[in-house]
Amino acid sequence: MIIDNIDGVIARFIYGQDPPQRGSLDLIIDSFAASIILLTIFFVMMKTAIYFCAFLVFLYVIFLFLLYVQTSTVYRLRSEFSERLKDIVVNKEDEGHYKFLPSFLVNAYFKIDKFTAKHRTLVHPTACDSAFIIYVILPLLNFNFYTPLLIIAILFIILDIFQELVIILSYFRNL
């Protein structure tokens, strides 16, 4: 929390009042903070010989990095092509976006989407939910629960990556 609050102060100090670079600086500092925490978790698991969980943390970091790359891509597309993309509404049901995935995954996604829309909830868990599992729930439980919780956190990140891919594909189709 301290590092997350410091980035705004640093951005204003370096660039002046509320600069456009603040978002980039925020991402860099948040990534740095997450790296410290995840490395600590990784080394604790290695020291206690929970190698499979350490591997899952490693996978989590890889998927988190992929999510950061995609989020950065969406941000750049919106920044550089704001006039051409401002009226685009992402059509999630356009089948062209899902050609790179097996059909059973796409069908499962649409079933979840319909269920959540019916109950007026989010379409899927987000990276924030994943971070909550890693940073809050995981330390409260004993090692027996680490494997399923890490798998759930990884699945949440993968679902977020999937959403970002749909947005990126929608934008590239309309450029």
Coordinates of C-alpha atoms in Angstrom, one line a residue:
M1 CA 0.0 0.0 0.0
I2 CA 2.8 2.4 0.8
I3 CA 4.5 1.8 -2.6
D4 CA 1.2 2.1 -4.4
N5 CA 0.5 5.5 -2.7
I6 CA 4.0 6.8 -3.4
D7 CA 3.8 6.6 -7.2
G8 CA 1.5 9.6 -7.4
V9 CA 3.8 11.7 -5.3
I10 CA 6.8 10.6 -7.4
A11 CA 5.0 11.3 -10.7
R12 CA 4.0 14.8 -9.5
F13 CA 7.5 15.5 -8.3
I14 CA 9.2 14.4 -11.5
Y15 CA 6.7 15.5 -14.1
G16 CA 4.6 18.2 -12.5
Q17 CA 1.0 18.2 -11.7
D18 CA -1.0 15.1 -12.8
P19 CA 1.1 14.2 -15.9
P20 CA 0.1 11.8 -18.7
Q21 CA 3.1 9.6 -17.7
R22 CA 1.6 8.9 -14.3
G23 CA -0.2 5.7 -15.6
S24 CA 3.1 4.3 -16.9
L25 CA 4.9 5.2 -13.6
D26 CA 2.1 3.6 -11.6
L27 CA 2.3 0.4 -13.6
I28 CA 6.1 0.2 -13.2
I29 CA 6.0 0.9 -9.4
D30 CA 3.1 -1.6 -8.9
S31 CA 5.0 -4.2 -10.9
F32 CA 8.0 -3.6 -8.7
A33 CA 6.0 -4.0 -5.5
A34 CA 4.3 -7.2 -6.9
S35 CA 7.6 -8.6 -7.9
I36 CA 9.0 -8.2 -4.4
I37 CA 6.0 -9.9 -2.8
L38 CA 5.9 -12.7 -5.3
L39 CA 9.6 -13.4 -5.1
T40 CA 9.3 -13.6 -1.3
I41 CA 6.4 -16.1 -1.6
F42 CA 8.4 -18.1 -4.2
F43 CA 11.6 -18.3 -2.0
V44 CA 9.5 -19.3 1.1
M45 CA 8.0 -22.1 -0.9
M46 CA 11.4 -23.2 -2.2
K47 CA 12.8 -23.1 1.3
T48 CA 10.0 -25.2 2.7
A49 CA 10.3 -27.7 -0.2
I50 CA 6.9 -27.0 -1.8
Y51 CA 8.3 -27.1 -5.3
F52 CA 5.0 -27.5 -7.1
C53 CA 3.6 -24.4 -5.5
A54 CA 6.8 -22.5 -6.3
F55 CA 6.3 -23.5 -9.9
L56 CA 2.7 -22.2 -9.7
V57 CA 3.9 -18.9 -8.4
F58 CA 6.4 -18.8 -11.3
L59 CA 3.5 -19.5 -13.8
Y60 CA 1.4 -16.8 -12.1
V61 CA 4.2 -14.3 -12.6
I62 CA 4.4 -15.2 -16.3
F63 CA 0.7 -14.8 -16.8
L64 CA 0.7 -11.5 -14.9
F65 CA 3.5 -10.2 -17.1
L66 CA 1.4 -11.2 -20.2
L67 CA -1.6 -9.4 -18.7
Y68 CA 0.6 -6.3 -18.2
V69 CA 1.8 -6.4 -21.8
Q70 CA -1.8 -6.7 -23.1
T71 CA -3.1 -3.9 -20.9
S72 CA -0.2 -1.7 -22.1
T73 CA -1.2 -2.6 -25.7
V74 CA -4.8 -1.6 -25.1
Y75 CA -3.7 1.6 -23.5
R76 CA -1.4 2.4 -26.5
L77 CA -4.1 1.7 -29.0
R78 CA -6.6 3.9 -27.1
S79 CA -3.9 6.7 -26.8
E80 CA -2.6 6.6 -30.4
F81 CA -5.8 6.0 -32.2
S82 CA -8.3 7.6 -29.9
E83 CA -10.2 9.4 -32.6
R84 CA -10.6 6.2 -34.7
L85 CA -11.5 4.0 -31.7
K86 CA -13.6 6.3 -29.6
D87 CA -17.0 5.0 -31.0
I88 CA -16.0 1.3 -31.0
V89 CA -18.0 -0.9 -28.7
V90 CA -16.4 -4.3 -28.3
N91 CA -18.7 -6.9 -29.6
K92 CA -18.0 -9.9 -27.4
E93 CA -20.2 -12.2 -29.4
D94 CA -18.3 -11.7 -32.7
E95 CA -17.0 -15.2 -33.4
G96 CA -14.0 -13.9 -35.3
H97 CA -12.4 -12.9 -32.0
Y98 CA -12.4 -16.5 -30.7
K99 CA -10.8 -18.4 -33.7
F100 CA -7.6 -18.9 -31.8
L101 CA -9.4 -20.9 -29.0
P102 CA -11.0 -24.3 -28.9
S103 CA -14.8 -24.2 -29.3
F104 CA -15.5 -25.8 -25.9
L105 CA -13.7 -22.9 -24.2
V106 CA -15.6 -20.3 -26.1
N107 CA -18.9 -22.1 -25.3
A108 CA -18.0 -22.3 -21.6
Y109 CA -17.2 -18.6 -21.7
F110 CA -20.6 -17.7 -23.2
K111 CA -22.4 -19.8 -20.6
I112 CA -20.6 -18.1 -17.8
D113 CA -21.3 -14.7 -19.5
K114 CA -25.0 -15.4 -19.7
F115 CA -25.2 -16.7 -16.1
T116 CA -23.4 -13.6 -14.8
A117 CA -25.5 -11.2 -16.9
K118 CA -28.6 -12.8 -15.5
H119 CA -27.4 -12.2 -11.9
R120 CA -25.9 -8.8 -12.7
T121 CA -22.4 -9.6 -11.7
L122 CA -19.0 -9.3 -13.4
V123 CA -18.5 -11.6 -16.4
H124 CA -15.4 -13.1 -14.8
P125 CA -13.0 -12.7 -11.9
T126 CA -10.4 -10.1 -12.5
A127 CA -6.7 -9.7 -11.8
C128 CA -7.7 -7.9 -8.6
D129 CA -9.5 -11.0 -7.4
S130 CA -6.4 -13.0 -8.3
A131 CA -4.1 -10.6 -6.3
F132 CA -6.5 -10.8 -3.3
I133 CA -6.1 -14.5 -3.3
I134 CA -2.3 -14.3 -3.5
Y135 CA -1.7 -11.4 -1.1
V136 CA -4.5 -11.8 1.4
I137 CA -6.0 -15.3 1.5
L138 CA -2.9 -17.4 0.8
P139 CA -0.9 -16.1 3.8
L140 CA -3.8 -16.8 6.2
L141 CA -4.0 -20.5 5.3
N142 CA -1.6 -23.4 5.8
F143 CA 0.3 -25.0 3.0
N144 CA -2.4 -27.6 2.2
F145 CA -4.5 -25.0 0.5
Y146 CA -1.8 -23.3 -1.5
T147 CA -2.0 -25.5 -4.6
P148 CA -5.8 -25.0 -5.3
L149 CA -5.6 -21.3 -4.4
L150 CA -2.7 -20.7 -6.8
I151 CA -4.4 -22.6 -9.5
I152 CA -7.6 -20.5 -9.0
A153 CA -5.4 -17.3 -9.1
I154 CA -3.8 -18.4 -12.3
L155 CA -7.2 -19.2 -13.9
F156 CA -8.4 -15.7 -12.9
I157 CA -5.4 -14.1 -14.7
I158 CA -5.9 -16.3 -17.8
L159 CA -9.6 -15.1 -17.9
D160 CA -8.4 -11.5 -17.7
I161 CA -5.9 -12.2 -20.5
F162 CA -8.7 -13.6 -22.6
Q163 CA -10.8 -10.4 -22.2
E164 CA -7.9 -8.2 -23.1
L165 CA -7.2 -10.3 -26.3
V166 CA -10.9 -9.8 -27.3
I167 CA -10.5 -6.0 -26.9
I168 CA -7.2 -5.9 -28.8
L169 CA -8.6 -8.0 -31.7
S170 CA -11.6 -5.7 -31.8
Y171 CA -9.5 -2.7 -32.1
F172 CA -7.2 -4.1 -34.7
R173 CA -10.1 -5.2 -36.8
N174 CA -11.4 -1.6 -36.8
L175 CA -8.1 0.2 -37.5

